[in-house]
Coordinates of C-alpha atoms and ligand atoms in Angstrom, one line a residue:
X1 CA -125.1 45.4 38.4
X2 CA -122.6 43.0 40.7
X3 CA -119.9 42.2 38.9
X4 CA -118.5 38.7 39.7
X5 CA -115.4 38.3 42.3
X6 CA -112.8 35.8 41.8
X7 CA -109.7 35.4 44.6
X8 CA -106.9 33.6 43.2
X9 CA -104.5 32.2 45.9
X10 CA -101.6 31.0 47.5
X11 CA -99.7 30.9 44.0
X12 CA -96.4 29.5 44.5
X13 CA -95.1 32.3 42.4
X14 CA -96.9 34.9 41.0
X15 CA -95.1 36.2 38.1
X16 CA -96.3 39.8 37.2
X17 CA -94.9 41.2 34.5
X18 CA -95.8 44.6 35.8
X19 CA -93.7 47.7 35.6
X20 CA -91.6 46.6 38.4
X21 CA -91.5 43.3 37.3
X22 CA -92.5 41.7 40.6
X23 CA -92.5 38.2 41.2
X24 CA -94.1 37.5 44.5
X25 CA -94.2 34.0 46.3
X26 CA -97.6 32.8 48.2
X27 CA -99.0 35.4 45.5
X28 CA -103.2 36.2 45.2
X29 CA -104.7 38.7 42.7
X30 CA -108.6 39.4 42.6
X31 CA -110.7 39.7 39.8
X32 CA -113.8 42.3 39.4
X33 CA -115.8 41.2 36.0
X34 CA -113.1 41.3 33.3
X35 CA -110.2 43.1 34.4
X36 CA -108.1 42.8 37.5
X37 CA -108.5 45.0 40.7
X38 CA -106.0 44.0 43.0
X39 CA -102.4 42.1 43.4
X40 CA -100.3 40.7 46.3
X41 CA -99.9 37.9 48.5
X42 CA -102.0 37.1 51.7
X43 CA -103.6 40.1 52.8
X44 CA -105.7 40.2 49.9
X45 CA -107.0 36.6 51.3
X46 CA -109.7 38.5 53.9
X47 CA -111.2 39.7 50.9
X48 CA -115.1 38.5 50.6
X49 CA -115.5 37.2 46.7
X50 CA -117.9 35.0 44.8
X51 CA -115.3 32.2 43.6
X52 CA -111.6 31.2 45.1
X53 CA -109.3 29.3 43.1
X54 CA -106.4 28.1 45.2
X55 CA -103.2 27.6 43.1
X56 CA -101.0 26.2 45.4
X57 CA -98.1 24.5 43.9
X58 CA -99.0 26.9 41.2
X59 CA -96.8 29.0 39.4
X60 CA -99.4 31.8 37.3
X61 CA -98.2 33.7 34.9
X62 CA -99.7 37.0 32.4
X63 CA -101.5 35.0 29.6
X64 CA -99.4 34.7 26.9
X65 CA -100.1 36.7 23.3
X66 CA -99.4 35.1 19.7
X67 CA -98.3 37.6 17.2
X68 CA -98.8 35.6 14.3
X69 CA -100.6 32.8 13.0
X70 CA -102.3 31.1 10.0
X71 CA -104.7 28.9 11.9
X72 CA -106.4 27.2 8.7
X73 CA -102.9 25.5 7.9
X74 CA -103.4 23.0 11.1
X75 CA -105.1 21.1 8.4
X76 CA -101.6 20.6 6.6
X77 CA -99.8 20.1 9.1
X78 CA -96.1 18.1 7.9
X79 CA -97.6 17.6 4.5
X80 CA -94.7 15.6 2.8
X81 CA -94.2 17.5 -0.5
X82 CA -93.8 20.2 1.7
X83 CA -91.8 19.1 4.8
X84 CA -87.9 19.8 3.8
X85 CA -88.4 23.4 1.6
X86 CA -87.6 26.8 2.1
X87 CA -90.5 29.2 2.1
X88 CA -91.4 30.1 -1.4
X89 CA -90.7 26.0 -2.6
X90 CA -93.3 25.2 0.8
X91 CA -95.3 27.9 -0.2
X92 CA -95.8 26.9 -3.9
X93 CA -96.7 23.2 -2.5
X94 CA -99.3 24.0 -0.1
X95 CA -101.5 26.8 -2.1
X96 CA -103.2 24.2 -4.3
X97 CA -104.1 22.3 -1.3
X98 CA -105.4 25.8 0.6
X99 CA -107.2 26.7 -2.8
X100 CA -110.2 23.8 -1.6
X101 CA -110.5 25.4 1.4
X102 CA -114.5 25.5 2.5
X103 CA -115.6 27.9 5.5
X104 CA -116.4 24.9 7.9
X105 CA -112.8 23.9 7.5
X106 CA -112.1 27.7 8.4
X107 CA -113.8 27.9 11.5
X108 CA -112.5 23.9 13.0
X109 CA -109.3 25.0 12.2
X110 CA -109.5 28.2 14.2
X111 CA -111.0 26.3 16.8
X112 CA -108.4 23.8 17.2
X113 CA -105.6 26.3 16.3
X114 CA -107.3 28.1 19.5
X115 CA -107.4 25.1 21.8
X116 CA -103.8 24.5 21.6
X117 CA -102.6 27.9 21.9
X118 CA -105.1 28.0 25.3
X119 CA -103.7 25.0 26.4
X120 CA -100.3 26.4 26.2
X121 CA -100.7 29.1 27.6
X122 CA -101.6 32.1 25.1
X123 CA -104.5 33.8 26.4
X124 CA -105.2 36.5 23.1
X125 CA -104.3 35.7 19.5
X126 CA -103.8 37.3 15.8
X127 CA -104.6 35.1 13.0
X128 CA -103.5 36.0 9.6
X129 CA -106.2 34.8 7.2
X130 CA -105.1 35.4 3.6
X131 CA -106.5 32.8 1.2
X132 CA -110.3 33.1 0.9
X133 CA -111.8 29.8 -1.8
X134 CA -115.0 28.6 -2.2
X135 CA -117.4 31.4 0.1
X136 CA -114.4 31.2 2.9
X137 CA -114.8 34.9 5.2
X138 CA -112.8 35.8 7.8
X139 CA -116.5 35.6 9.9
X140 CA -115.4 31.9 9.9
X141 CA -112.7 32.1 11.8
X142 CA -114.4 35.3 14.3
X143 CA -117.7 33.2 15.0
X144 CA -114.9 30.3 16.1
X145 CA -113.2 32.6 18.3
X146 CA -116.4 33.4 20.1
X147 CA -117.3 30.0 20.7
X148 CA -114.3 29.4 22.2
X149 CA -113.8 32.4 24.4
X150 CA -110.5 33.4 23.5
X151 CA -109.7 37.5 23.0
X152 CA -108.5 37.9 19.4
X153 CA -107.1 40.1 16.6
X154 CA -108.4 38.9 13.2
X155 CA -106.1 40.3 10.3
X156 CA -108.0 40.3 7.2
X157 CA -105.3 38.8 4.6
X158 CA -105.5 38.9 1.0
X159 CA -103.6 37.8 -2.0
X160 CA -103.3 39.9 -5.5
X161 CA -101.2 39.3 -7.4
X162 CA -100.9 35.9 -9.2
X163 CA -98.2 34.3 -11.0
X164 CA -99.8 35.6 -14.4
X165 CA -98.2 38.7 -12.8
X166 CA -95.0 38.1 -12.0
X167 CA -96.4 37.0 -8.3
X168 CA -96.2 34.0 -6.3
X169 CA -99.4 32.5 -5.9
X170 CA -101.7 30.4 -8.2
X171 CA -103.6 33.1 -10.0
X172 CA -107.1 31.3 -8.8
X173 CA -106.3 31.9 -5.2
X174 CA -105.8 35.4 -5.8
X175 CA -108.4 38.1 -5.2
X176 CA -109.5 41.3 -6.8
X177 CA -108.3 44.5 -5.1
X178 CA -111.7 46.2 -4.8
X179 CA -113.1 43.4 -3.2
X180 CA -110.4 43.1 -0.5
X181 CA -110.9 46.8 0.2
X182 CA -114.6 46.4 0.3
X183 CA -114.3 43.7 2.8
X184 CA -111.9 44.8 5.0
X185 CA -114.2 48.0 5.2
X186 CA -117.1 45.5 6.0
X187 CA -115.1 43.8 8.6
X188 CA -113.8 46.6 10.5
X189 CA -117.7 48.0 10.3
X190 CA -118.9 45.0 12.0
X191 CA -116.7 43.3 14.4
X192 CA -113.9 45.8 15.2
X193 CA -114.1 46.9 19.0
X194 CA -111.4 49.7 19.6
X195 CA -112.1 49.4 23.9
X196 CA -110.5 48.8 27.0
X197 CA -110.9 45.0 27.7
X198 CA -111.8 44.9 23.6
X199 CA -112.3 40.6 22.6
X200 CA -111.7 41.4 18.6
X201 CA -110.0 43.6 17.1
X202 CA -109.7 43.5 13.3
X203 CA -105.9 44.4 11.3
X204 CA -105.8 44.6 7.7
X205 CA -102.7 42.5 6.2
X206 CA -102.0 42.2 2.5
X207 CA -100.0 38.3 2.8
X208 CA -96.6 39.5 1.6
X209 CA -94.9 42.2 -0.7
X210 CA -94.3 39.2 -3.5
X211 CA -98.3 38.5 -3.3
X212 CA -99.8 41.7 -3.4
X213 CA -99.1 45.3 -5.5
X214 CA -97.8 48.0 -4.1
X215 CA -101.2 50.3 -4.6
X216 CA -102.5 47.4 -2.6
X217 CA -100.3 47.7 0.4
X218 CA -100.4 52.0 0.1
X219 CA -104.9 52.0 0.0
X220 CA -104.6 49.2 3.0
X221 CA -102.9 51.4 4.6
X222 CA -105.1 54.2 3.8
X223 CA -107.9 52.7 4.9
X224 CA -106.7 51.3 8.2
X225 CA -105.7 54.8 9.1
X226 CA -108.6 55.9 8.5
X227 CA -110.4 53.6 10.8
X228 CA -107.5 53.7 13.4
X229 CA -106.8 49.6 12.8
X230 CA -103.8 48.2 12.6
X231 CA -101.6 47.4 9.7
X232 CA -99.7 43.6 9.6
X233 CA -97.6 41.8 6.8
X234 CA -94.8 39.4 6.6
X235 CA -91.2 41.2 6.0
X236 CA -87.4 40.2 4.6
X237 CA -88.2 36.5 5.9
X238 CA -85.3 34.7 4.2
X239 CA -82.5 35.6 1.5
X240 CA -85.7 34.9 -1.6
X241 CA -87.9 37.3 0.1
X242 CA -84.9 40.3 0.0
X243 CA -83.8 39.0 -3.6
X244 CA -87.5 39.7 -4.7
X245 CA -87.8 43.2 -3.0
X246 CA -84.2 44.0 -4.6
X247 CA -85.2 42.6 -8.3
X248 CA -88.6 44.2 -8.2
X249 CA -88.6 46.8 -6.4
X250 CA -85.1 47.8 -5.9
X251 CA -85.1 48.5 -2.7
X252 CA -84.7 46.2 0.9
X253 CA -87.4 45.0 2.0
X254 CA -87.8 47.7 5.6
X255 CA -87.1 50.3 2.3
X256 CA -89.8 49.1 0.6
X257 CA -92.1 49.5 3.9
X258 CA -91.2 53.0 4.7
X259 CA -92.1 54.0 1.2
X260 CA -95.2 52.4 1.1
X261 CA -96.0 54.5 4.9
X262 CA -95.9 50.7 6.2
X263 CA -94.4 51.8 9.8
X264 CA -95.4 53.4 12.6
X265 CA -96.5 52.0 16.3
X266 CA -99.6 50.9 14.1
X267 CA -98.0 48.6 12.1
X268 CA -96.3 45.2 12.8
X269 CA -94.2 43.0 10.5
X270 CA -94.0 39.0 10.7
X271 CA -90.4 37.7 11.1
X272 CA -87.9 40.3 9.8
X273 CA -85.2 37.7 10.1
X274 CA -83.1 39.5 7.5
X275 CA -84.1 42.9 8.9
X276 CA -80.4 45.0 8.2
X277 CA -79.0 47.5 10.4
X278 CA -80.9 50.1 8.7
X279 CA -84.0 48.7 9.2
X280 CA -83.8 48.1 12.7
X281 CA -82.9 51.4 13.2
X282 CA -86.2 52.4 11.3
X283 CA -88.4 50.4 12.8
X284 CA -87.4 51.8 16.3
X285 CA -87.3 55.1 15.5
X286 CA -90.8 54.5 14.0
X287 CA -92.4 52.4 17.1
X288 CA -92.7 49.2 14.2
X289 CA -93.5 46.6 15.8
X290 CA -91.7 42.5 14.8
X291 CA -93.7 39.3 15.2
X292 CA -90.5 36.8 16.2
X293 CA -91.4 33.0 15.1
X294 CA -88.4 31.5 15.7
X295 CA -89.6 27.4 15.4
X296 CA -91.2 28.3 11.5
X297 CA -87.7 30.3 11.4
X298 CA -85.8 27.1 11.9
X299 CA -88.2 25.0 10.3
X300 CA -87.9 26.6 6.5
X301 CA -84.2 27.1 7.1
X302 CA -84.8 31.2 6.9
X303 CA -82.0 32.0 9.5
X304 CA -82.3 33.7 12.9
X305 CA -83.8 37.1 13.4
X306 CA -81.5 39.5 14.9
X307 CA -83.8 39.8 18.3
X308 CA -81.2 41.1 20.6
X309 CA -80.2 43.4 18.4
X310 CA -83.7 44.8 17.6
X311 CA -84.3 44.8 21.3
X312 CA -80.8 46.6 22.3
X313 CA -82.0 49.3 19.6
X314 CA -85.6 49.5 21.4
X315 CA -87.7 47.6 19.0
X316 CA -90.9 46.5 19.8
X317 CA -90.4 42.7 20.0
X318 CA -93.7 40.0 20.1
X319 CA -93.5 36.7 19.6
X320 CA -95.9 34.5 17.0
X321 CA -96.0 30.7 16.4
X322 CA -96.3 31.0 12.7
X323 CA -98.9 28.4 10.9
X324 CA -99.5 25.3 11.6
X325 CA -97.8 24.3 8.5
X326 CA -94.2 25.7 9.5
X327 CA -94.3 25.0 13.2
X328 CA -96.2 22.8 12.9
X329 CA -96.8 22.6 16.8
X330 CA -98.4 25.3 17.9
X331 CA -97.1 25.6 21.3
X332 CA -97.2 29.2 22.8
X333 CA -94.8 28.1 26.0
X334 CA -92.9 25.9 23.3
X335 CA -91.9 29.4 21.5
X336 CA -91.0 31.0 24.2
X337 CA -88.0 28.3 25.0
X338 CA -87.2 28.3 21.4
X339 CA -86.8 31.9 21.3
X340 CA -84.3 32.3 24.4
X341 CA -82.6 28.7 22.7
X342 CA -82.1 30.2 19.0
X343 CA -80.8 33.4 20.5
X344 CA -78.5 31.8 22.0
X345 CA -77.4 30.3 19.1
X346 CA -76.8 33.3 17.0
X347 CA -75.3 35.3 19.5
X348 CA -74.4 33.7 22.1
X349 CA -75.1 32.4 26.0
X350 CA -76.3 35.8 27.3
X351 CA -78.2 37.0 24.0
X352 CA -81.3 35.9 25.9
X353 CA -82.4 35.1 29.5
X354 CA -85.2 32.5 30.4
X355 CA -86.9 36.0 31.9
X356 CA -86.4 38.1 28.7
X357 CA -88.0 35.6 26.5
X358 CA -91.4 35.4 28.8
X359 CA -91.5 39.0 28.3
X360 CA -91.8 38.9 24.6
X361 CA -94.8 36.4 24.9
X362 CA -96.3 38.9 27.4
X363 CA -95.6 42.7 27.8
X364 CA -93.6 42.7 24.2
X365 CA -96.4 41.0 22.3
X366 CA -99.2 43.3 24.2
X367 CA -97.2 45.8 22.8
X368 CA -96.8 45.1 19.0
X369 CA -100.4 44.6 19.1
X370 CA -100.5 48.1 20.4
X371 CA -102.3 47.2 23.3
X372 CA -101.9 48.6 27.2
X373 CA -104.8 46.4 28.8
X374 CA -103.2 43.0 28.8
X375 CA -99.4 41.1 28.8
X376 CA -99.3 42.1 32.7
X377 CA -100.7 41.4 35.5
X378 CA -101.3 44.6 38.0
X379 CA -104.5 46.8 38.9
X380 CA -106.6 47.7 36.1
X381 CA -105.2 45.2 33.4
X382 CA -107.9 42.8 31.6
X383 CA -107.9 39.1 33.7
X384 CA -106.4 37.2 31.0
X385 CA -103.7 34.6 32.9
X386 CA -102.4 31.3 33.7
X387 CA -101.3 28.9 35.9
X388 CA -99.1 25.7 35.2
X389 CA -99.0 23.0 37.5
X390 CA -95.2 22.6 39.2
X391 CA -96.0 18.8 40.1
X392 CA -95.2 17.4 37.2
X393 CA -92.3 15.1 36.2
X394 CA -91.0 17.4 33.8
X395 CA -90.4 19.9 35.8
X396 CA -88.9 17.9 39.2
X397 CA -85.4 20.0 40.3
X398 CA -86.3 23.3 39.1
X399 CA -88.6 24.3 41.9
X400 CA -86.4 27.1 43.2
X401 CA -87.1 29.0 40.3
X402 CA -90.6 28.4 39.2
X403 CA -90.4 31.1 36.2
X404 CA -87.2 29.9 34.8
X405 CA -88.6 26.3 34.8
X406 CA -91.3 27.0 32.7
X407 CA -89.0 27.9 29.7
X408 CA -85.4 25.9 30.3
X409 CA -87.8 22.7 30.5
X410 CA -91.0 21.5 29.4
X411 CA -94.1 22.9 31.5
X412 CA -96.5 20.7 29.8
X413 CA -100.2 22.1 29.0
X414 CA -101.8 24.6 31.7
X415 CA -103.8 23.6 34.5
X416 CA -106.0 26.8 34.4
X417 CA -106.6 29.9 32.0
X418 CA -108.4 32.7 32.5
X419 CA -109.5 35.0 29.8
X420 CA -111.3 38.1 30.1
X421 CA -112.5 37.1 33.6
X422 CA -113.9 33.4 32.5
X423 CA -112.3 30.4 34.0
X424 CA -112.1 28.7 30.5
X425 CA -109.7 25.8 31.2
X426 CA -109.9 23.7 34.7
X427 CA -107.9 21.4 35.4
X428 CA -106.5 21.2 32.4
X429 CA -109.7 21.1 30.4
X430 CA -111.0 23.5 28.0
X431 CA -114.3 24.7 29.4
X432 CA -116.1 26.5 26.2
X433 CA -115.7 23.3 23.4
X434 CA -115.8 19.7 23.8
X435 CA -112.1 19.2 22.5
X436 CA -112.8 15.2 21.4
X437 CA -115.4 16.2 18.6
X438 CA -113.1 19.4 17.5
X439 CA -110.3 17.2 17.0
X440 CA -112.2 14.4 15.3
X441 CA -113.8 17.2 12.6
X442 CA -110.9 18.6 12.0
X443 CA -109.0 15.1 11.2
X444 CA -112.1 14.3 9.0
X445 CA -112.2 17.6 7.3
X446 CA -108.1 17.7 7.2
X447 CA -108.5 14.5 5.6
X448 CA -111.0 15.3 3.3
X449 CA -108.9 18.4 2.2
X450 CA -105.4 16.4 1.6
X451 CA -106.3 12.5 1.1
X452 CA -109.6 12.2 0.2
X453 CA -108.9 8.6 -1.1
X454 CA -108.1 7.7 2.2
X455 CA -112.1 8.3 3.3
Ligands
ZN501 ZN1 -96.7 33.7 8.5

């Protein structure tokens, strides 16, 4: 069967990501089906294809991978009970709200979750789905993926252990053990697709050590080992979440990990802010992989996660936006600034370069995900990428260096994605949904979910 052709040309810059880390000017690449086949500048322009897209004034990038995410919370977005709190005071605001969750509000939210990441840039995305009211399935949030074309790694969340407990949650929001097992076996029966160029991929991640037991976290583990899926959880995010691990546990929380055979190059942890010296050191040695969210960092005052540290020691580093309820924008290209900025911040000028932080969001994230196929662009890699137009006001002055522009400044939305082979945004519009009724929806349905007196 003729797989269709695509020539991508005369990119200003053509930043690859690839093992030599090439950044070519006037670049072209050309796509076969789903994956690319070829990279480099104008004699790949003889080339007979079925499409050419001609970037000039272009500058194309890898597309860029999110780490972490809780897409349904875009419908509480900068709720006001819950705008100035630390993480367990947000938290504790925001679960009665989650508990009326419905599974049409799962799957709008996905889809607008989706449509901003794509428009800034991310081209694959984990969502962490760990509250499940009222008939809500992961399925919800899987079927929106499809619709919208985006590749995907669905973690299959869940919540055990109530404040009846000694946990943190409302004990209706919480689930019973058997059944998350038995549905995360379901899921990972049905969708999960372990191949080259693979859409969706399924994770199993209990929410947090202070919402689930620990027999939870070590049969989770169990069975994701068994199926060869990956393991995913939030770890030491602020000074509350290691007071809890001490107090209950008695041990950190990367302690608490390692006994529970929670690390390993399957397994990757959200934030890890307070990650100690010990941990780090574990977490390389072990090939653990660290979802960095450093605007949800900021937002509930956690503190800044010791990247260049974890990085020096040769720890896989991703980067994630976090929900939409501690970003609450949800701005792939966004993070990547922030992360180079809060670096910076902690440890000073050079702790991060505007090159260094693209690679998180690209080859780092690819690998925390424990993927080889995408977060470059070279020969044989899927055709996920992007390009952002350089005309634009905010981005006048910085044309000598196309790739640094795109994080010291603000690039704006992208002018083109490609995921998997499929042009799905042109000229800055999303291709797959009609992004005026999405938004609409999810404003009713957000609406309908936090004021419905305003209706
Ligand atoms: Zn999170």
């Amino acid at each position: 069967m003729h797989k269709k052709t695509l020539l991508v040309k005369n990119a200003e810059l053509l930043v690859t990501m690839d093992d030599e880390r090439r950044e070519i000017r006037k670049g072209s690449l050309i796509v076969e089906g789903n994956r690319i086949v070829a990279v480099g500048g104008r004699e790949l322009l003889s080339a007979g294809v079925d499409e050419e897209l001609d970037l000039r004034g272009h500058v194309v990038i890898p597309g860029l991978i999110n780490t972490h995410h809780h897409m349904f919370q875009s419908l509480t977005r900068a709720i006001p009970a819950a705008q100035d709190g630390e993480l367990f005071n947000w938290l504790q605001q925001l679960y009665p709200i989650w508990a009326r969750l419905t599974p049409e509000m799962i799957h709008i939210s996905t889809q607008t979750a989706m449509a901003e990441l794509m428009l800034s840039g991310c081209t694959t995305a984990s969502d962490h789905l760990y509250v499940y009211p009222n008939g809500c399935r992961l399925d919800d949030s899987i079927e929106a993926a499809r619709e919208i074309g985006m590749r995907f790694h669905a973690c299959r969340g869940s919540m055990s252990v109530g404040r009846s407990k000694g946990g943190l949650p409302p004990d209706e929001l919480v689930e019973s053990e058997n059944a998350i097992l038995e549905d995360s076996r379901r899921l990972i029966e049905s969708y999960h697709d372990a191949g080259r160029y693979s859409m969706l991929r399924i994770a199993l991640a209990p929410c947090s050590p202070f919402s689930v037991s620990r027999e939870l976290m070590q049969k989770t583990a169990r069975l994701a080992r068994q199926y060869g899926v990956s393991l995913h959880t939030h770890l030491a995010e602020n000074d509350n979440d290691i007071r809890y691990s001490q107090e209950r546990f008695g041990m950190t929380p990367a302690q608490y990990a390692e006994d529970l055979g929670w690390v390993g190059a399957d397994v990757w942890h959200a934030h890890c802010v307070k990650l100690d010296e010990a941990g780090i050191a574990l977490f390389a040695r072990t090939g653990t992989g660290v979802a960095h969210c450093p605007c949800s960092n900021m937002r509930l005052a956690s503190g800044i996660a010791p990247v260049r540290a974890m990085l020096d020691a040769g720890v896989k580093v991703g980067l994630g936006v976090d929900g939409s309820a501690s970003n609450d924008a949800g701005s792939m290209i966004g993070e990547v600034r922030q992360a180079m900025l809060l670096q910076r911040v902690g440890f000073g000028p050079d702790a991060m370069t505007a090159r260094q932080a693209l690679e998180l969001a690209t080859r780092g994230s690819a690998a925390v995900l424990n993927r080889d196929d995408i977060g470059a662009i070279a020969p044989g890699m899927a055709a996920d990428f992007v390009a952002f137009d350089l005309n634009r006001l905010s981005l006048a002055g910085a044309r000598h260096d196309p790739l640094a522009a795109l994080v010291f400044c603000n690039p704006g939305e992208v002018a083109y994605s490609v995921i998997n082979g499929r042009v799905v945004i042109r000229n800055g519009e999303i291709q797959t949904v009609r992004l005026p009724e999405v938004i609409e929806k999810h404003n009713r349905l957000a609406c309908l979910l936090t004021h419905p007196e305003l209706l």
